[in-house]
Tab-separated table of C-alpha atoms in Angstrom:
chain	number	residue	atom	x	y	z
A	1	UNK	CA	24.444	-11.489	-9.788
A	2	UNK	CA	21.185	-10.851	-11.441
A	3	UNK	CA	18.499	-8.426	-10.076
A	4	UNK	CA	16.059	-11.129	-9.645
A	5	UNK	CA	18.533	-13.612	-7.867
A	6	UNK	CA	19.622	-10.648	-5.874
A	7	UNK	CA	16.043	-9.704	-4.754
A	8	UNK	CA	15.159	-13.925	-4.164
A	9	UNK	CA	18.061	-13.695	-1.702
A	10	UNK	CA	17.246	-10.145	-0.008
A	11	UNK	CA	13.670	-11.015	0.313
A	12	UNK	CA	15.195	-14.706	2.103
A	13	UNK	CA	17.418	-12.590	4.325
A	14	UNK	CA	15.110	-10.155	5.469
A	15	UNK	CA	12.796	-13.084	6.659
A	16	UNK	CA	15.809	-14.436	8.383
A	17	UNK	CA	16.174	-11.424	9.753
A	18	UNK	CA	12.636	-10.498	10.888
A	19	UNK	CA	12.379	-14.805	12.576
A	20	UNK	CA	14.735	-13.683	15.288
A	21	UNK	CA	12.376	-13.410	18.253
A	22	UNK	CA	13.632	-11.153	20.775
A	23	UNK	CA	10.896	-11.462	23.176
A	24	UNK	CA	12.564	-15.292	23.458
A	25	UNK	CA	16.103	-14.328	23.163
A	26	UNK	CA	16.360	-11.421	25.943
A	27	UNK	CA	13.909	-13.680	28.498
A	28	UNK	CA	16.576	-16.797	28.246
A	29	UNK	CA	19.681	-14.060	28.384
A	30	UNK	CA	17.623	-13.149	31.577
A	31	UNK	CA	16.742	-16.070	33.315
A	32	UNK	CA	13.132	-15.731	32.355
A	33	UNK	CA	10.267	-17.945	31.507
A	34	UNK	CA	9.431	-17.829	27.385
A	35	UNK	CA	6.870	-15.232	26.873
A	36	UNK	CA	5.269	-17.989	24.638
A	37	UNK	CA	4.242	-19.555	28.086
A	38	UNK	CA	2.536	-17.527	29.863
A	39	UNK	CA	0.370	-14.468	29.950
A	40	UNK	CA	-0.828	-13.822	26.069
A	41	UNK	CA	1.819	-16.263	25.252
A	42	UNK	CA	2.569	-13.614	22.569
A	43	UNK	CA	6.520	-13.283	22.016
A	44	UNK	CA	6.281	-9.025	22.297
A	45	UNK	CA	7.435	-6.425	24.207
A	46	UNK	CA	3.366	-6.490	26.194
A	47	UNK	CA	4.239	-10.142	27.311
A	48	UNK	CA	7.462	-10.105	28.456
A	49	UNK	CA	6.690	-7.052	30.663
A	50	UNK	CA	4.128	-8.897	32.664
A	51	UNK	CA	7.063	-11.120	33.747
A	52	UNK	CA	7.822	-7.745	35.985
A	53	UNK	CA	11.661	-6.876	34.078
A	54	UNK	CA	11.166	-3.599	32.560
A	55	UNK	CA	14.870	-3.511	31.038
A	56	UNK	CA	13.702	-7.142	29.401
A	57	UNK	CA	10.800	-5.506	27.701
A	58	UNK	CA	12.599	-2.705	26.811
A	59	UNK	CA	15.163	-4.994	24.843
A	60	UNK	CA	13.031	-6.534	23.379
A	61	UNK	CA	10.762	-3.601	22.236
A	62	UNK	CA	14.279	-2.191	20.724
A	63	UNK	CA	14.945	-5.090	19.356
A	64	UNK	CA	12.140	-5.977	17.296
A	65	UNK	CA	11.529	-2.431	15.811
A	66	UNK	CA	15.415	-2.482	14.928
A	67	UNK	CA	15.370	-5.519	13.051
A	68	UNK	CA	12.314	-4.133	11.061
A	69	UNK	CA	14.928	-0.897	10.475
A	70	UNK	CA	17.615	-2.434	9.612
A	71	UNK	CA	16.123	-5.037	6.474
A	72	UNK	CA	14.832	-1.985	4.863
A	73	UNK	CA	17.588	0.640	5.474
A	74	UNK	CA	19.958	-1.754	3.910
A	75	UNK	CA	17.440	-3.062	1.051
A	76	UNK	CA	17.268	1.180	0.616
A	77	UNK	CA	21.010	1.995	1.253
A	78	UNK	CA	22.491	-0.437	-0.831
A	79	UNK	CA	19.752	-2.414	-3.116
A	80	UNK	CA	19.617	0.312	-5.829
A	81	UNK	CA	23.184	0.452	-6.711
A	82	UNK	CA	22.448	-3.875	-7.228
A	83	UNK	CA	19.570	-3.453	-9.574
A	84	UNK	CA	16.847	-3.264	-6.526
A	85	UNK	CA	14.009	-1.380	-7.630
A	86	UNK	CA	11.173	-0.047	-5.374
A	87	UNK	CA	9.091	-3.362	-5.540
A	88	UNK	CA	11.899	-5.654	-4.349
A	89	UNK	CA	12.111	-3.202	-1.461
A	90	UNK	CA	8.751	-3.036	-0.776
A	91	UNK	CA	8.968	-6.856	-0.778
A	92	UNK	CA	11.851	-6.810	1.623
A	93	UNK	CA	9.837	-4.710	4.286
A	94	UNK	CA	6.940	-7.565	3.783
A	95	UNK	CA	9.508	-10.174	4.354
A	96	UNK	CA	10.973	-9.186	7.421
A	97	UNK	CA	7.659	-8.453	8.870
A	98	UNK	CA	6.286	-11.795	8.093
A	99	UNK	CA	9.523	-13.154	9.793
A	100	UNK	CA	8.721	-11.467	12.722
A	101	UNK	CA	4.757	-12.464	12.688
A	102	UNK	CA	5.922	-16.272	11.765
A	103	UNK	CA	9.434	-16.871	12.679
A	104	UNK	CA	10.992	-19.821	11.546
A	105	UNK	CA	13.501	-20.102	14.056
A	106	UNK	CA	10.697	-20.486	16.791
A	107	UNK	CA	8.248	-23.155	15.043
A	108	UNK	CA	6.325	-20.289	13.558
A	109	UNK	CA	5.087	-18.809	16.510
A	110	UNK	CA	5.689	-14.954	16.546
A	111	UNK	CA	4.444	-11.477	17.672
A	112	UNK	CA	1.575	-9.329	16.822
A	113	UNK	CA	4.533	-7.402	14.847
A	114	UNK	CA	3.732	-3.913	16.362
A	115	UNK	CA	7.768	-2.654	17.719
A	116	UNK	CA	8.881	-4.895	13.780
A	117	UNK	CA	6.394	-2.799	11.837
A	118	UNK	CA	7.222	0.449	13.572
A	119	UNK	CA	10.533	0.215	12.865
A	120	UNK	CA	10.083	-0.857	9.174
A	121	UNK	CA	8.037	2.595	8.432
A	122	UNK	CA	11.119	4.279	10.148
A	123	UNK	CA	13.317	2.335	7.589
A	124	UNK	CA	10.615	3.774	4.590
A	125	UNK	CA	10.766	7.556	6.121
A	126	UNK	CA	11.344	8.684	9.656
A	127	UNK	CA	8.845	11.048	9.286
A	128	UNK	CA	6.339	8.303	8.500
A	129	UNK	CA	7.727	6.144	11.257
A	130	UNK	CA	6.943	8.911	13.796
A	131	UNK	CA	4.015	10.242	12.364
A	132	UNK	CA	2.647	6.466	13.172
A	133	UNK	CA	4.040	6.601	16.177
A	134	UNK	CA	2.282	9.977	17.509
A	135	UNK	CA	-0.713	8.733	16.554
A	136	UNK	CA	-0.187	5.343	18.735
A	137	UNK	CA	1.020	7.466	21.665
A	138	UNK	CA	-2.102	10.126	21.431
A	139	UNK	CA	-4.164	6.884	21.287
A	140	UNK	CA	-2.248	5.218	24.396
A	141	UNK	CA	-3.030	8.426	26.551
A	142	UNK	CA	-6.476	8.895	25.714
A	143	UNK	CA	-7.649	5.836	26.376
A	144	UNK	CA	-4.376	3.339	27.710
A	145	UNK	CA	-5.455	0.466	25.393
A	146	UNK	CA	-2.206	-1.018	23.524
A	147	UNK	CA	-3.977	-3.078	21.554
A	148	UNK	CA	-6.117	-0.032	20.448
A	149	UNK	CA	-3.565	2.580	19.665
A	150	UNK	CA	-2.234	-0.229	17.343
A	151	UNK	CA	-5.101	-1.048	15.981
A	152	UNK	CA	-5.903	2.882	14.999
A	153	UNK	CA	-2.270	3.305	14.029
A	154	UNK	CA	-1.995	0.279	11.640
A	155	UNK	CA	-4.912	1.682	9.967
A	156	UNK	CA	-3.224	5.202	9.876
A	157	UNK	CA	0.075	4.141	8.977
A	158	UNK	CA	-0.889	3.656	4.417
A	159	UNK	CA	-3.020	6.950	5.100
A	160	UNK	CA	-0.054	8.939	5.890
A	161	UNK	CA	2.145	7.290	3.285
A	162	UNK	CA	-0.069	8.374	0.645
A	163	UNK	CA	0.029	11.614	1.810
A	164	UNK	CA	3.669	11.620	1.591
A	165	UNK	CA	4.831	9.686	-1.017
A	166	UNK	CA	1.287	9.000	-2.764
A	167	UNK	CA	0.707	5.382	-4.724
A	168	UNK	CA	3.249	3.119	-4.913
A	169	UNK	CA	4.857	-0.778	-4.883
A	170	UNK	CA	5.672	0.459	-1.001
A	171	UNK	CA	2.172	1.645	0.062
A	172	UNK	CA	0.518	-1.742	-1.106
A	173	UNK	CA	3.397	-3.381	1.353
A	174	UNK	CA	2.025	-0.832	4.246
A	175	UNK	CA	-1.400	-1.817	3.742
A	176	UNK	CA	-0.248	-5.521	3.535
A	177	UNK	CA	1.604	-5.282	6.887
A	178	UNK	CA	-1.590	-2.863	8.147
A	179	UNK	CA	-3.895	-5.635	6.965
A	180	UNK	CA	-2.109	-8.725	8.976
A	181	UNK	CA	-1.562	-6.066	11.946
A	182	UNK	CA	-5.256	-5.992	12.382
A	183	UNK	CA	-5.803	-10.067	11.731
A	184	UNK	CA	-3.114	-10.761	14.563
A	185	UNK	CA	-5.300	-8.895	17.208
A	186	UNK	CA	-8.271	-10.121	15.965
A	187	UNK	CA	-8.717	-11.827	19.649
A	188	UNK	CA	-7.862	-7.893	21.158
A	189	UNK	CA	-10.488	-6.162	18.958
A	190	UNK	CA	-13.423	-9.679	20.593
A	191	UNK	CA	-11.686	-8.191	24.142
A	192	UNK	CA	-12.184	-4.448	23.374
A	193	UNK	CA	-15.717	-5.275	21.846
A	194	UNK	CA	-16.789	-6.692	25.110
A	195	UNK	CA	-14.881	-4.843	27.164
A	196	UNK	CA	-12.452	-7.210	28.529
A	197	UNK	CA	-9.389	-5.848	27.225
A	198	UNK	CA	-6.991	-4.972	30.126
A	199	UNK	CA	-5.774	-1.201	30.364
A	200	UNK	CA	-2.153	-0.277	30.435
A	201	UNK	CA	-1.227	0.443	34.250
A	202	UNK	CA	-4.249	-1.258	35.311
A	203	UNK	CA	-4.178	-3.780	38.449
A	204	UNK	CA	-5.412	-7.336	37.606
């Protein structure tokens, strides 16, 4: 098989890979409403846990950032012996992202991608994966905005790749996935601009 078939059909399975929305899958294995219904109707991790199951959000927060992991440990693990070269890899951690954000499996509709992209920079480099994911948390407990800590991590996320790794086929593919991270909570930065954005732990 050729190197560009071979990175046509990677980049295809990776999408596959990244359309499987957990968020709907765990809430039908539980009995529960889709997450596409109610609350933010966003199919995340956030959604489902308004429907009160902690153990469904949890699945589903695992599962999303796994699926991210796995495309690009694979693409990484066994890609190069294939004829994969850094950009089809790069292109394999857009691909499974963009699965996640538009799944095809669920008519398109998908998450804000923040569990899929977190475990996609784990796939890169754990060190970049929890770097990322430090700087969410400090966020989280200074001021208990999700959406912020996110937001501030998205944008952090290519900073500390170029520290690591410096310029490369994978850091444009981190600032591609930071990019649409920050256009799918575009309505979350109106609501923390006018002050309406609900607090983690907060009573509505």
């Amino acid at each position: 098989m050729s190197p560009f078939l071979l990175t046509v059909l990677s980049i295809i399975a990776a999408y596959l890979v990244g359309s499987i929305s957990f968020a709907v899958v765990v809430s039908k294995l539980f009995g529960l409403s889709d997450p596409r219904t109610y609350g933010s109707k966003n199919p995340g991790a956030t959604n489902v846990l308004r429907s009160g199951n902690k153990a469904a959000a949890v699945l589903t927060l695992l599962g999303d950032g796994f699926k991210g992991w796995l495309a690009v440990w694979l693409a990484y693990r066994f890609g190069p012996q294939y004829g994969l070269e850094e950009g089809a890899i790069a292109l394999v951690a857009v691909a499974v992202f963009l699965g996640h954000l538009w799944p095809v499996f669920f008519s398109f509709v998908g998450g804000k991608g923040v569990a899929t992209a977190l475990g996609i920079l784990l796939g890169i480099n754990p060190w970049l994966g929890l770097g990322t994911l430090v700087t969410w948390l400090a966020v989280v407990f200074a001021f208990r905005y999700s959406s912020l800590a996110a937001l501030v991590a998205s944008i952090f996320a290519p900073f500390y790749y170029g520290l690591l790794f410096g310029v490369d086929a994978m850091l444009l593919a981190v600032l591609v996935m930071s990019a649409l991270l920050v256009y799918r909570h575009r309505a979350n930065i109106a609501n923390l601009l006018s002050g309406k954005e609900g607090r983690l732990g907060a009573k509505k």
